[in-house]
Coordinates of N, CA and C in Angstrom, one line a residue:
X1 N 84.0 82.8 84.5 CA 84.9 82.8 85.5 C 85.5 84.2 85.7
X2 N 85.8 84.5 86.8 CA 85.9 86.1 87.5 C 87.7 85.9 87.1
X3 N 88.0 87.2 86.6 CA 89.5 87.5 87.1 C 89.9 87.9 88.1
X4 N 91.2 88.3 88.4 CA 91.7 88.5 89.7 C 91.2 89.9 90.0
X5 N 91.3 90.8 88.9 CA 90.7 92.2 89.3 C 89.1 92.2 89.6
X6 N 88.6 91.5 88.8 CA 87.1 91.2 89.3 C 86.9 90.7 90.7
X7 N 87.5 90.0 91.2 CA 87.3 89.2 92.3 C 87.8 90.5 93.6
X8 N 88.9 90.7 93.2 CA 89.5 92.2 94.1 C 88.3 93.0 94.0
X9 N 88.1 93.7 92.9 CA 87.0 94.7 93.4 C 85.8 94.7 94.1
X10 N 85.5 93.4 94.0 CA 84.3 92.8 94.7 C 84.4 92.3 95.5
X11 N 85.2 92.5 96.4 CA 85.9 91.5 97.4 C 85.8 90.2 98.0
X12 N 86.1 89.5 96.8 CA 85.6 87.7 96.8 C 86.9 87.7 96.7
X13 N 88.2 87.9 96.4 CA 89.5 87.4 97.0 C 90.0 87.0 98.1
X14 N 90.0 85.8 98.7 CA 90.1 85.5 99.5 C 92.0 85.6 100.0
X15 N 92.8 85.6 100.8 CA 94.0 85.7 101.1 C 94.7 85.1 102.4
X16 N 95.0 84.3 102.9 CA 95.3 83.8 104.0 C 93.9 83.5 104.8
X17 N 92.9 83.4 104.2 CA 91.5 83.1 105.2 C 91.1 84.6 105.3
X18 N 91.5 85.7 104.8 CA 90.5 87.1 105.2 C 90.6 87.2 103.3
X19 N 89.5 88.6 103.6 CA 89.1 89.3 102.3 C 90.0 89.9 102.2
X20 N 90.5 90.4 101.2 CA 91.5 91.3 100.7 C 91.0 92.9 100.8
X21 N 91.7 93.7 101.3 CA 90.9 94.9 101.4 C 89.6 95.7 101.7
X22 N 89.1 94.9 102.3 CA 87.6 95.7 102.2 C 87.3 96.8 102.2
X23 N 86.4 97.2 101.8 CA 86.5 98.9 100.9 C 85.8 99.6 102.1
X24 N 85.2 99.0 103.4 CA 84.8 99.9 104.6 C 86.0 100.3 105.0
X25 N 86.8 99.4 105.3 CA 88.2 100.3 106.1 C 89.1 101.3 105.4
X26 N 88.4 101.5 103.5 CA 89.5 102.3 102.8 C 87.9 103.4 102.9
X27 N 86.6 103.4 102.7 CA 85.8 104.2 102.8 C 85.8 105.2 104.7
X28 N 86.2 104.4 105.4 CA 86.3 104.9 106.8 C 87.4 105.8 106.9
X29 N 88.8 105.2 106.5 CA 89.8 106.5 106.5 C 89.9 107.3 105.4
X30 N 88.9 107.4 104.3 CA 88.2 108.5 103.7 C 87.8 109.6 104.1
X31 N 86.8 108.9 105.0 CA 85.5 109.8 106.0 C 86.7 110.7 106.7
X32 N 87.9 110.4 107.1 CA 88.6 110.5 108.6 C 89.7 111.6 107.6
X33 N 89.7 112.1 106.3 CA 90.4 112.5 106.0 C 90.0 114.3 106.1
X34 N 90.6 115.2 106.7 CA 91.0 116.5 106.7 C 90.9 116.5 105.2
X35 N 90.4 118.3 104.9 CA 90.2 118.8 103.4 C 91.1 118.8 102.6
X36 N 92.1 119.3 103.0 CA 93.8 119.4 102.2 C 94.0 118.1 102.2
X37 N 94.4 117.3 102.9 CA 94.7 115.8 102.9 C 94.0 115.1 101.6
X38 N 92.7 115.2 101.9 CA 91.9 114.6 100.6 C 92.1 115.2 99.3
X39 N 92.4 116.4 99.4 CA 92.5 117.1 97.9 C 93.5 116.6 97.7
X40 N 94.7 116.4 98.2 CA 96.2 115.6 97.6 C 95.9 114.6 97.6
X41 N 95.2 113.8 98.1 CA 94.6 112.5 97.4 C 94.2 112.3 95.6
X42 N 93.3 113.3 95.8 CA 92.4 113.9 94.4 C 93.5 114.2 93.5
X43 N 94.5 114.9 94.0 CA 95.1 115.5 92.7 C 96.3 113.8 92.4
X44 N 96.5 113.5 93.0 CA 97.3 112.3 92.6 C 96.3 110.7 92.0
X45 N 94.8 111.3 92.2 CA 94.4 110.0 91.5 C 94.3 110.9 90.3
X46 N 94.0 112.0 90.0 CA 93.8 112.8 88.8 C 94.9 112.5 87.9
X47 N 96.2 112.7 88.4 CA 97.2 112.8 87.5 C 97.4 111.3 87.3
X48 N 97.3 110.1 88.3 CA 97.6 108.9 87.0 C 96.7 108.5 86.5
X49 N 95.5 109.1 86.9 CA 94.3 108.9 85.9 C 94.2 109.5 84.5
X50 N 95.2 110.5 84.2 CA 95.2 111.1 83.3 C 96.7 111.4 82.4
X51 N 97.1 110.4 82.1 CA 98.6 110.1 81.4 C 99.0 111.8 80.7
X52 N 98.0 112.0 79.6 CA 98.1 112.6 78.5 C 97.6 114.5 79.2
X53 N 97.9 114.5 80.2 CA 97.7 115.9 80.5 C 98.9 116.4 81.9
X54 N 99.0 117.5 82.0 CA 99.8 118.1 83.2 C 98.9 118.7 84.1
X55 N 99.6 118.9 85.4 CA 98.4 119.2 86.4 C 99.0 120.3 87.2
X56 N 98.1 121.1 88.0 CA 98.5 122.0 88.5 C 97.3 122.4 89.2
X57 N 97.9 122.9 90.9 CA 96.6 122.5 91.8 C 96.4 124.2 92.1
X58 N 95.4 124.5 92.4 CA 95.1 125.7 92.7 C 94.3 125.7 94.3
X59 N 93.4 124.6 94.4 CA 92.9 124.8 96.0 C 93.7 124.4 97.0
X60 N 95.0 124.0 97.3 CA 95.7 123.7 97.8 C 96.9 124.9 97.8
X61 N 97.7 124.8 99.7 CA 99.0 125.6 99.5 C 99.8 124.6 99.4
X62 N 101.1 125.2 98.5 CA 102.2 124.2 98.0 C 103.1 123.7 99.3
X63 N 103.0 123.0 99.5 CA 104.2 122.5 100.7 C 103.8 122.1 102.0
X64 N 102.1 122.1 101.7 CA 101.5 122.0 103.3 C 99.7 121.2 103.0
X65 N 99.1 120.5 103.5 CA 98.0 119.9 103.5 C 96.9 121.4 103.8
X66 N 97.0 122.9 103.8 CA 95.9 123.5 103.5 C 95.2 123.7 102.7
X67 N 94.0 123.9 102.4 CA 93.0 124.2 101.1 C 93.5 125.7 100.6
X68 N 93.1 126.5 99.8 CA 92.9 127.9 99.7 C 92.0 128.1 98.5
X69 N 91.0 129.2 98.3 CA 90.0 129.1 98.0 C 90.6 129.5 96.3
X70 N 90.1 129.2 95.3 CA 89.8 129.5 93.9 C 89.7 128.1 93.5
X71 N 89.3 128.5 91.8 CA 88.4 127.2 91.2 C 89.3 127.2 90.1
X72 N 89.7 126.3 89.3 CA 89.4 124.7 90.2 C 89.9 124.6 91.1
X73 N 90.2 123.6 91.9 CA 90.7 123.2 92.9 C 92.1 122.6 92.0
X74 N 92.2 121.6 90.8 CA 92.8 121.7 90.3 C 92.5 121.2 88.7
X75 N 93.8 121.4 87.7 CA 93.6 122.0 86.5 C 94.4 121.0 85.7
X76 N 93.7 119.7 84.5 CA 94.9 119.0 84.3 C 94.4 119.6 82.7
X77 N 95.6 120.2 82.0 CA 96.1 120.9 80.3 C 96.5 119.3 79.9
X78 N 95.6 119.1 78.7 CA 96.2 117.8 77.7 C 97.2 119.0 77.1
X79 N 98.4 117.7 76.7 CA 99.6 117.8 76.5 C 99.6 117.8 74.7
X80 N 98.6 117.5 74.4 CA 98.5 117.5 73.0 C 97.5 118.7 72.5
X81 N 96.4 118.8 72.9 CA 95.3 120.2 72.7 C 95.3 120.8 73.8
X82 N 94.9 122.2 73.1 CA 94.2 123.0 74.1 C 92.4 123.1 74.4
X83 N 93.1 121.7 75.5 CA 91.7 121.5 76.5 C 92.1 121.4 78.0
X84 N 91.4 121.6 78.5 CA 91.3 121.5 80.3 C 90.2 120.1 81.1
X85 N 90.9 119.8 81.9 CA 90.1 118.9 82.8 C 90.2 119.9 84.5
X86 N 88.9 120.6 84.5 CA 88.5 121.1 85.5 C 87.9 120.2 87.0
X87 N 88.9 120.3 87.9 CA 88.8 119.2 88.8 C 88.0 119.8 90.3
X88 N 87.2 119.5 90.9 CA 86.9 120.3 92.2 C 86.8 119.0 93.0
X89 N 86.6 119.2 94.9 CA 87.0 118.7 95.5 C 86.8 118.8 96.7
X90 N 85.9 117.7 98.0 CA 85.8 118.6 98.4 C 85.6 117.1 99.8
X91 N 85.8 117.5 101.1 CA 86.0 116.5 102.3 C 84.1 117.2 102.9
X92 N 83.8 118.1 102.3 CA 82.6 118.5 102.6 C 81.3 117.1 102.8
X93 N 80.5 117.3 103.7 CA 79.9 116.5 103.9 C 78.4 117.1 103.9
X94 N 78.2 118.0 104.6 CA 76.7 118.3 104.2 C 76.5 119.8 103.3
X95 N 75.2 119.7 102.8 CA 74.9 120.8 101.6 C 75.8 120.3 100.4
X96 N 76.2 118.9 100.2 CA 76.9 118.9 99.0 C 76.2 119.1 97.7
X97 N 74.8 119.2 97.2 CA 74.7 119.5 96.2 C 74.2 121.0 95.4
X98 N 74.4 121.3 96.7 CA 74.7 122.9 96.8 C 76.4 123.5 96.2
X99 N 77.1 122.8 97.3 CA 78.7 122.7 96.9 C 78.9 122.8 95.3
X100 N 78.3 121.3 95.2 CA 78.5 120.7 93.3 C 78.2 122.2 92.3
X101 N 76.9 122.4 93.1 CA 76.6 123.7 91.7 C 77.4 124.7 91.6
X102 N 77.6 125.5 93.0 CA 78.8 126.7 93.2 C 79.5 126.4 92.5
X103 N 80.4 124.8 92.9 CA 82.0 124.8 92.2 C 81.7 124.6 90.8
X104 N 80.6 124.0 90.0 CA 80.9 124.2 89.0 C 80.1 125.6 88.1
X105 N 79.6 125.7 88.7 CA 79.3 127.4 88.1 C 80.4 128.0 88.1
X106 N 81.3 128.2 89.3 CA 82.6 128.6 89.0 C 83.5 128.4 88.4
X107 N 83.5 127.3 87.9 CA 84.4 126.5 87.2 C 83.9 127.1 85.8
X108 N 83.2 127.3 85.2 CA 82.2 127.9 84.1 C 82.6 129.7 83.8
X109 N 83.3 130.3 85.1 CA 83.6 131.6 85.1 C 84.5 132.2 84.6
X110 N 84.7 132.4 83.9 CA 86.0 133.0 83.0 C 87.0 133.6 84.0
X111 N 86.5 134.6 84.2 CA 86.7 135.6 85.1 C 87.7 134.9 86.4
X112 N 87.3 133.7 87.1 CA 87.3 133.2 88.0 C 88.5 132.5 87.4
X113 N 88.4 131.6 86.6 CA 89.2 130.3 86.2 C 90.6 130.8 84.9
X114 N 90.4 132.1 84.0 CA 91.2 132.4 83.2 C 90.8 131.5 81.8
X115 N 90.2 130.7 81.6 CA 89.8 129.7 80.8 C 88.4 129.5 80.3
X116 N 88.4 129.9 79.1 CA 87.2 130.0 78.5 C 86.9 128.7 78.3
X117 N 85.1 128.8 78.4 CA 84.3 127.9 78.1 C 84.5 126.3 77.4
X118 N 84.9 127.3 76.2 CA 85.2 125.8 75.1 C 86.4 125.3 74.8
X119 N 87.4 125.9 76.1 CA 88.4 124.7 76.1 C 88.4 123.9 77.6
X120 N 87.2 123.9 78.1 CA 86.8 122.6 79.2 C 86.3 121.6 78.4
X121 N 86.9 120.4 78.4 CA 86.6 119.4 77.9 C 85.7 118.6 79.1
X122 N 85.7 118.6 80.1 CA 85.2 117.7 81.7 C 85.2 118.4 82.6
X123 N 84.4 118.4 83.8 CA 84.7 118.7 84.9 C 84.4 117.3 86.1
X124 N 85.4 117.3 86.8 CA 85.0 116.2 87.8 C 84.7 116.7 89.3
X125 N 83.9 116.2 89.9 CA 84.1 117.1 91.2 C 84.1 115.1 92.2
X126 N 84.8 115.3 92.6 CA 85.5 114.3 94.1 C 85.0 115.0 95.6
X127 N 84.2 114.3 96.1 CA 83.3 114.0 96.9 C 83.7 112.8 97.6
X128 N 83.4 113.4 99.6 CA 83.3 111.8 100.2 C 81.9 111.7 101.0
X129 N 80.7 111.3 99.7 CA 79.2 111.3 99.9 C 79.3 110.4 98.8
X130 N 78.0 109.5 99.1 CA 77.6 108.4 98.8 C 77.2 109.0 96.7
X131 N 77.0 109.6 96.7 CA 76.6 110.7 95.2 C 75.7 111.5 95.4
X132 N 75.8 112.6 94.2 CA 75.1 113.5 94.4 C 73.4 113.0 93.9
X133 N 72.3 113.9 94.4 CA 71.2 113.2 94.2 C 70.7 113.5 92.3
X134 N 70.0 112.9 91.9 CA 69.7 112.4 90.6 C 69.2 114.0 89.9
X135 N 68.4 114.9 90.6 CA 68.1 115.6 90.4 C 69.2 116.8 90.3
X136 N 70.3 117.2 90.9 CA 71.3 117.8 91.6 C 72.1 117.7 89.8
X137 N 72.3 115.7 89.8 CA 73.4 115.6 88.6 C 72.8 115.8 87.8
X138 N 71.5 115.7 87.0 CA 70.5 116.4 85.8 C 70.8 117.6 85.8
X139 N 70.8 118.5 86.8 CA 71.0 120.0 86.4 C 72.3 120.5 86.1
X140 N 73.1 120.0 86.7 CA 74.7 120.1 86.4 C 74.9 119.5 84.8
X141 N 74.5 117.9 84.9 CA 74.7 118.1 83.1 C 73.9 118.8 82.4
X142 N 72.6 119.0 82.3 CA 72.1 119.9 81.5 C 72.7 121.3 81.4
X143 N 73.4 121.8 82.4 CA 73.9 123.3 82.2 C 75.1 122.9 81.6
X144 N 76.0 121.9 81.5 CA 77.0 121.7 81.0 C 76.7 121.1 79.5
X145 N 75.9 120.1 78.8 CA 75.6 119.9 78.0 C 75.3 121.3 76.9
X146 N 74.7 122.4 77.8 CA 75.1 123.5 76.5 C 76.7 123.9 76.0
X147 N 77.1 123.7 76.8 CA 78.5 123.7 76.3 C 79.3 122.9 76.0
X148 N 78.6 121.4 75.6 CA 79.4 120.2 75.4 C 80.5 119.9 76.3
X149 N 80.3 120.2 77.5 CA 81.1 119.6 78.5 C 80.7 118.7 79.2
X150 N 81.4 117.2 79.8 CA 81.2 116.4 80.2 C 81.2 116.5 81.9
X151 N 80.7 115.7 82.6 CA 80.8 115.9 84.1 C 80.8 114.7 84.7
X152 N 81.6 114.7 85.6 CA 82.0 113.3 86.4 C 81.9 113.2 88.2
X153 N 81.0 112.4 88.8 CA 80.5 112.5 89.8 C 81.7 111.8 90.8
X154 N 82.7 112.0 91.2 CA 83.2 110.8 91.9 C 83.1 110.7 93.2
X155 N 82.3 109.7 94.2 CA 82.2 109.6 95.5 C 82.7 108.6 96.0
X156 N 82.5 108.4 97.5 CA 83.4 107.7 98.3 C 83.2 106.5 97.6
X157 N 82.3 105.4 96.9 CA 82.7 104.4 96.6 C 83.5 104.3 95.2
X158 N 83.3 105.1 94.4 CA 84.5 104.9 93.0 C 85.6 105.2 93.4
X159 N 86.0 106.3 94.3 CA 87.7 106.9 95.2 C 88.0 105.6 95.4
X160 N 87.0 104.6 96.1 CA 87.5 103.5 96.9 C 87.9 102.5 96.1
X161 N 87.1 102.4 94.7 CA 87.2 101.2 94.0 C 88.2 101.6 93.0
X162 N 88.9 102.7 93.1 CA 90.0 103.3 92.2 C 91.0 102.9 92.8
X163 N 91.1 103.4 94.0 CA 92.5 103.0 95.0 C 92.7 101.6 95.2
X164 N 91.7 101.1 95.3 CA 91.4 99.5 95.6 C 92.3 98.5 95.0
X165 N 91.3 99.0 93.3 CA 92.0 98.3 91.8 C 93.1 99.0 91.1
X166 N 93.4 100.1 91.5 CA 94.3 100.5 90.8 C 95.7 101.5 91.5
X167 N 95.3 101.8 92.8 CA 96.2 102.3 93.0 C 96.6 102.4 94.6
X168 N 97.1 101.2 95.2 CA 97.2 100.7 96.4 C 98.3 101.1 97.4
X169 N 99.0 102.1 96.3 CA 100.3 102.6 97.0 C 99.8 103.9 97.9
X170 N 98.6 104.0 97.1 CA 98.0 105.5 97.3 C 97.3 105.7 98.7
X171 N 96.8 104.1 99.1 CA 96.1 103.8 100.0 C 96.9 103.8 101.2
X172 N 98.0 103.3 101.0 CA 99.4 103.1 102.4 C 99.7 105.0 102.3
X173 N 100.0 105.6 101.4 CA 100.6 106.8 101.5 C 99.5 108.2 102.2
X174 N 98.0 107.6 101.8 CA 97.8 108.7 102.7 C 96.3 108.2 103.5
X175 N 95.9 106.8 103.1 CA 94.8 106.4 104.6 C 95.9 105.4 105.5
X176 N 97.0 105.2 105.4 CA 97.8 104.8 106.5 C 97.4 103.4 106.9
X177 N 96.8 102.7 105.6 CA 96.4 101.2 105.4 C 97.3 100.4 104.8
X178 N 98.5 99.5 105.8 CA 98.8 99.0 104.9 C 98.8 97.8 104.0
X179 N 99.2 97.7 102.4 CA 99.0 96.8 101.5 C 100.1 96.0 101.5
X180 N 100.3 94.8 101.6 CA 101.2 93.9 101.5 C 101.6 93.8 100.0
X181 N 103.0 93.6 99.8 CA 103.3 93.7 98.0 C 103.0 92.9 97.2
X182 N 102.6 91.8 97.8 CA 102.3 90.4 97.7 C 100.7 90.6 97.0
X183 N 99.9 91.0 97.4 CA 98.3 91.8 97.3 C 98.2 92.8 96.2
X184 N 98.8 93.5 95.9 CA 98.6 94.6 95.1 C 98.8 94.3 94.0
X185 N 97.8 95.2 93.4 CA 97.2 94.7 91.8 C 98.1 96.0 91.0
X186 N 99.0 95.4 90.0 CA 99.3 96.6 89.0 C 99.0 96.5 87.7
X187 N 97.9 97.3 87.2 CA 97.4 97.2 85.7 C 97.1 96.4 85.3
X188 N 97.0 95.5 86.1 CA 96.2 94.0 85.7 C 95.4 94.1 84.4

């Protein structure tokens, strides 16, 4: 038998006679999201996705939905070691696996980022493309696996099925979808 989060994610919850959410209309005002807009998306699933770290955005200007260019986009420091979670980010739609390799080559750049090598623990790069191709992510881990660093692919469907199951406030506050309180899943 399915739980309530199981059934939510998959959208077999049924609610007054409709599905609950369906993830085209959270994948569509994805699509419909400006670059700055999306990266404040990114940096707020990063930070409650990540309890045990502080964050601090670098591709964004403070106070306004613009981008501005250096790497990461943004930077979450565990609160306990000195490690980094190197975040990139991007509303980019075509040449993304071109994108992927720049930003994380960059991300790899001392020079660039201030932060040596072996205190990257991950890099995630946030994407609204279906994923990067098989070939694209083999070479990104392989150049990262010499340095025991991990890499995380996130595209429009895990953004979706994040916000979906976990964070539905996030969905009203910046795809302008809204969730009834009655519906929303907290930590189930």
């Amino acid at each position: 038998m399915l739980n309530i989060v199981e059934m939510l994610c998959d959208n077999r919850l049924e609610i007054d006679g409709g599905i609950f959410m369906e993830s085209f209309r959270i994948e569509n005002a994805l699509l419909s999201l400006e670059g700055g807009k999306f990266q404040r998306l990114c940096e707020e699933l990063a930070w409650h996705a990540n309890p045990g770290y502080s964050i601090q955005s670098y591709g964004g200007s403070l106070g306004s939905d613009k981008t501005t260019t250096g790497h990461p986009d943004i930077l979450l420091k565990s609160k306990t070691a000195d490690e980094y979670v190197l975040i990139e980010c991007t509303a980019q739609r075509s040449n993304l696996e071109k994108k992927a390799i720049e930003d994380v080559e960059a991300c790899l750049d001392k020079r660039r980022t201030g932060i040596d090598i072996s205190q990257i623990k991950k890099i995630v790069f946030y994407h609204v493309n279906q994923g990067l191709d098989a070939g694209t992510e083999s070479t990104i881990r392989e150049m990262l696996s010499q340095h025991s660093i991990e890499f995380l692919s996130q595209g429009i469907l895990e953004i979706t099925m994040q916000l979906k199951c976990h964070y539905p406030s996030l969905i009203q506050e910046f795809l302008h979808i809204y969730v009834p309180f009655e519906q929303c899943v907290f930590g189930i």
